[in-house]
């Protein structure tokens, strides 16, 4: 239960209804054995909670841009939905920028942050007026050239790594001593270099840090923000005017994958930040946030049919259609990324009955392709469905093409009268023709007709 007495009951009820309706309406079945489902009501609620949490802690009139980290759920209809809820986009590649633009996001609602921006990407971003955070001195050199040659409305800043340390998952810890992101602030001479970079460039008006994602404790995230704020204050003091007018605090709020409760909440994080860094909220600085996982994870569910139920070495094994292609992190690094699994019967109704320790396996041809190993659940039978919960971010929208398994269809849902569910297609299931095309189908003879001079 969270501080509002919220146990996630509404979300569970909506999810159960959606699974049943997906089977009833034929979105799920023997011929479409896997889908991704998105709870539109839940997404809207999370977006509203985010905005309210920061509205509560900021001085009236403070400009705040919540830019959704597109990498978490790179789906155009999701970006459009978030935009309608007042949320912008943080993009980190030409593809993500194209998705944001396709969703109708304006340059003023967009922030570009990637660690490997090409000159062409930078030129496009500055021509459009999109905010850019330079990752390193070489990138700042490139931006210098662009700023000299053309007028740009882009708010520009530098990304720093406060080097406050890592969390429980190395791969998502971005503020370690040797992280590849940003200017490593505690390295010798680095802080002075950053200060001088701002002194020399009156057009640098933002400062950015993202301390990490899943696995970072709130206290460490707050420490990262505090270090960034202290640097902004130091720079403005040295320059003698508030040149830095906006601090981008990144994203990274961790998600509770252990139950349906949302914890920590945006409200808790915003209050913790105001406590730790009161000066950031007194109205002198605008804010940018870049949350990804915490906005979408709990609103997505992968549902997969049990094709076969078998037994091996005394272990029950349900062979389903969801595995490494939709849950790549969980399959390869199960210790860091465990997912809850729920069992539904062949009609999509929650399954009850005694729990049996079983493996929930995927369809890919390697032994480690398991969604869950040794998990106690009502025994999954052939024709039942297994649902992988909290998979709305970094899961089914991140298809991994192992075994040429098709990308599943993704459907958004809302409750409908009376007691029904209404679905909308977010992404069509991938066709076999598309798999062939993406696998060089148009170049079938390319290699057999390629010969070195003089051979054959
Ligand atoms: C990945 C990333 C985010 C989003 O992180 P979440 O943990 O999904 O909130 C935000 N900012 C940057 C720069 C990132 O790389």
Short mmCIF file of C-alpha atoms in Angstrom, two decimals, residues 256-435:
data_model
loop_
_atom_site.label_atom_id
_atom_site.label_comp_id
_atom_site.label_asym_id
_atom_site.label_seq_id
_atom_site.Cartn_x
_atom_site.Cartn_y
_atom_site.Cartn_z
CA UNK A 256 8.62 -1.81 -7.96
CA UNK A 257 8.58 -5.09 -9.89
CA UNK A 258 7.60 -7.10 -6.79
CA UNK A 259 3.91 -6.13 -6.45
CA UNK A 260 1.17 -3.97 -7.96
CA UNK A 261 1.97 -1.06 -5.66
CA UNK A 262 3.62 2.01 -7.23
CA UNK A 263 6.67 2.67 -5.04
CA UNK A 264 8.40 5.01 -4.78
CA UNK A 265 5.89 7.57 -6.08
CA UNK A 266 6.69 10.75 -7.99
CA UNK A 267 5.32 12.70 -5.02
CA UNK A 268 7.80 11.00 -2.67
CA UNK A 269 10.70 11.70 -5.02
CA UNK A 270 9.73 15.34 -5.60
CA UNK A 271 9.46 15.94 -1.85
CA UNK A 272 12.78 14.19 -1.21
CA UNK A 273 14.39 16.46 -3.81
CA UNK A 274 12.93 19.62 -2.32
CA UNK A 275 14.18 18.50 1.09
CA UNK A 276 17.68 17.76 -0.23
CA UNK A 277 17.97 20.71 -2.64
CA UNK A 278 15.54 23.47 -1.60
CA UNK A 279 17.28 26.12 -3.72
CA UNK A 280 16.44 24.25 -6.91
CA UNK A 281 12.74 24.81 -6.26
CA UNK A 282 12.66 28.46 -5.19
CA UNK A 283 11.77 29.73 -8.66
CA UNK A 284 15.23 30.69 -9.95
CA UNK A 285 15.58 27.60 -12.12
CA UNK A 286 13.35 25.97 -14.68
CA UNK A 287 13.32 22.18 -14.57
CA UNK A 288 13.50 19.37 -17.10
CA UNK A 289 12.83 15.77 -16.05
CA UNK A 290 13.41 12.65 -18.16
CA UNK A 291 11.46 9.79 -16.62
CA UNK A 292 10.97 6.64 -18.67
CA UNK A 293 10.44 3.36 -16.86
CA UNK A 294 8.40 4.85 -14.01
CA UNK A 295 5.83 6.33 -16.45
CA UNK A 296 5.14 3.17 -18.44
CA UNK A 297 6.41 -0.05 -16.81
CA UNK A 298 3.38 -0.86 -14.67
CA UNK A 299 0.94 -0.22 -17.50
CA UNK A 300 2.15 -2.93 -19.86
CA UNK A 301 1.48 -6.67 -19.83
CA UNK A 302 2.78 -9.39 -22.13
CA UNK A 303 0.28 -12.22 -22.48
CA UNK A 304 1.39 -15.47 -24.09
CA UNK A 305 -0.37 -18.74 -24.78
CA UNK A 306 0.94 -21.96 -23.29
CA UNK A 307 1.60 -24.04 -26.41
CA UNK A 308 2.72 -27.11 -24.49
CA UNK A 309 2.82 -28.12 -20.83
CA UNK A 310 5.44 -30.73 -20.09
CA UNK A 311 7.60 -32.13 -17.36
CA UNK A 312 11.37 -32.65 -17.23
CA UNK A 313 13.41 -34.05 -14.36
CA UNK A 314 10.42 -33.66 -12.08
CA UNK A 315 9.96 -29.96 -13.03
CA UNK A 316 6.76 -28.73 -14.68
CA UNK A 317 7.62 -26.62 -17.73
CA UNK A 318 5.12 -24.39 -19.55
CA UNK A 319 6.36 -23.65 -23.06
CA UNK A 320 4.89 -20.26 -23.97
CA UNK A 321 5.32 -17.75 -26.80
CA UNK A 322 7.00 -15.09 -24.64
CA UNK A 323 10.73 -15.34 -24.08
CA UNK A 324 13.93 -13.62 -24.99
CA UNK A 325 12.38 -11.76 -27.96
CA UNK A 326 10.19 -9.65 -25.65
CA UNK A 327 11.94 -9.96 -22.27
CA UNK A 328 15.58 -9.82 -23.28
CA UNK A 329 16.99 -8.41 -20.05
CA UNK A 330 15.05 -10.82 -17.87
CA UNK A 331 16.14 -13.86 -19.87
CA UNK A 332 19.82 -12.90 -20.03
CA UNK A 333 20.17 -11.33 -16.55
CA UNK A 334 17.36 -12.94 -14.52
CA UNK A 335 18.86 -12.00 -11.16
CA UNK A 336 18.62 -8.26 -11.84
CA UNK A 337 15.37 -8.23 -13.81
CA UNK A 338 12.86 -10.69 -12.30
CA UNK A 339 9.29 -10.36 -13.64
CA UNK A 340 6.06 -11.33 -11.93
CA UNK A 341 4.05 -13.92 -13.84
CA UNK A 342 0.32 -14.51 -13.46
CA UNK A 343 -1.63 -17.49 -14.79
CA UNK A 344 -4.86 -17.22 -16.77
CA UNK A 345 -6.99 -20.09 -18.08
CA UNK A 346 -7.88 -20.68 -21.73
CA UNK A 347 -10.73 -18.15 -21.50
CA UNK A 348 -8.43 -15.51 -20.06
CA UNK A 349 -9.77 -15.78 -16.51
CA UNK A 350 -7.35 -15.63 -13.55
CA UNK A 351 -6.35 -19.18 -12.68
CA UNK A 352 -6.62 -20.41 -9.13
CA UNK A 353 -5.70 -23.71 -7.55
CA UNK A 354 -2.69 -25.02 -5.68
CA UNK A 355 0.63 -23.49 -6.59
CA UNK A 356 3.17 -25.68 -8.30
CA UNK A 357 6.84 -24.84 -8.74
CA UNK A 358 7.34 -24.59 -12.50
CA UNK A 359 9.38 -23.01 -15.25
CA UNK A 360 7.73 -20.57 -17.65
CA UNK A 361 9.72 -20.97 -20.85
CA UNK A 362 9.84 -18.98 -24.08
CA UNK A 363 9.79 -20.13 -27.70
CA UNK A 364 13.46 -19.54 -28.54
CA UNK A 365 15.92 -22.33 -29.24
CA UNK A 366 18.29 -22.06 -26.30
CA UNK A 367 17.93 -23.57 -22.86
CA UNK A 368 18.15 -20.27 -20.99
CA UNK A 369 15.04 -18.86 -22.67
CA UNK A 370 12.98 -18.75 -19.46
CA UNK A 371 10.63 -15.95 -18.36
CA UNK A 372 10.71 -17.43 -14.85
CA UNK A 373 12.52 -20.38 -13.34
CA UNK A 374 11.18 -22.45 -10.45
CA UNK A 375 8.24 -20.11 -9.88
CA UNK A 376 5.26 -21.15 -7.69
CA UNK A 377 2.06 -20.58 -9.70
CA UNK A 378 -1.22 -22.38 -10.34
CA UNK A 379 -0.15 -25.13 -12.74
CA UNK A 380 -0.15 -23.83 -16.32
CA UNK A 381 -1.85 -26.22 -18.76
CA UNK A 382 -1.82 -26.37 -22.52
CA UNK A 383 -4.03 -23.55 -23.87
CA UNK A 384 -3.72 -21.41 -20.74
CA UNK A 385 -2.08 -17.99 -20.80
CA UNK A 386 0.92 -16.69 -18.85
CA UNK A 387 1.19 -12.94 -18.32
CA UNK A 388 4.47 -11.13 -17.66
CA UNK A 389 3.59 -8.05 -15.61
CA UNK A 390 5.12 -4.55 -15.46
CA UNK A 391 6.44 -4.88 -19.01
CA UNK A 392 5.30 -1.53 -20.41
CA UNK A 393 8.85 -0.13 -20.53
CA UNK A 394 12.00 -1.74 -21.98
CA UNK A 395 10.20 -5.03 -22.78
CA UNK A 396 7.71 -5.66 -25.59
CA UNK A 397 8.58 -2.47 -27.41
CA UNK A 398 12.24 -3.64 -27.47
CA UNK A 399 12.00 -6.60 -29.75
CA UNK A 400 15.05 -8.81 -30.09
CA UNK A 401 15.02 -10.75 -33.36
CA UNK A 402 16.36 -14.08 -32.03
CA UNK A 403 15.06 -17.05 -34.08
CA UNK A 404 13.33 -14.53 -36.38
CA UNK A 405 10.42 -14.50 -33.95
CA UNK A 406 7.80 -11.98 -35.07
CA UNK A 407 7.19 -8.75 -33.16
CA UNK A 408 3.86 -9.20 -31.39
CA UNK A 409 0.92 -6.87 -31.85
CA UNK A 410 0.47 -4.22 -29.17
CA UNK A 411 -2.97 -3.00 -28.15
CA UNK A 412 -4.04 -0.20 -25.84
CA UNK A 413 -7.17 -0.76 -23.76
CA UNK A 414 -9.75 1.19 -21.77
CA UNK A 415 -12.78 -0.04 -19.84
CA UNK A 416 -16.00 0.05 -21.88
CA UNK A 417 -19.67 -0.11 -20.86
CA UNK A 418 -21.07 -2.44 -19.60
CA UNK A 419 -18.20 -4.34 -18.07
CA UNK A 420 -16.45 -4.58 -21.45
CA UNK A 421 -13.07 -3.52 -22.76
CA UNK A 422 -12.27 -1.43 -25.83
CA UNK A 423 -8.97 -1.99 -27.67
CA UNK A 424 -6.96 0.12 -30.12
CA UNK A 425 -4.05 -1.14 -32.20
CA UNK A 426 -0.77 0.50 -31.18
CA UNK A 427 1.43 -1.67 -33.37
CA UNK A 428 0.38 -4.41 -35.78
CA UNK A 429 1.88 -7.86 -35.34
CA UNK A 430 4.88 -8.29 -37.64
CA UNK A 431 4.19 -10.25 -40.84
CA UNK A 432 6.44 -12.97 -42.24
CA UNK A 433 6.92 -10.83 -45.35
CA UNK A 434 8.31 -8.07 -43.15
CA UNK A 435 10.70 -10.49 -41.42
#
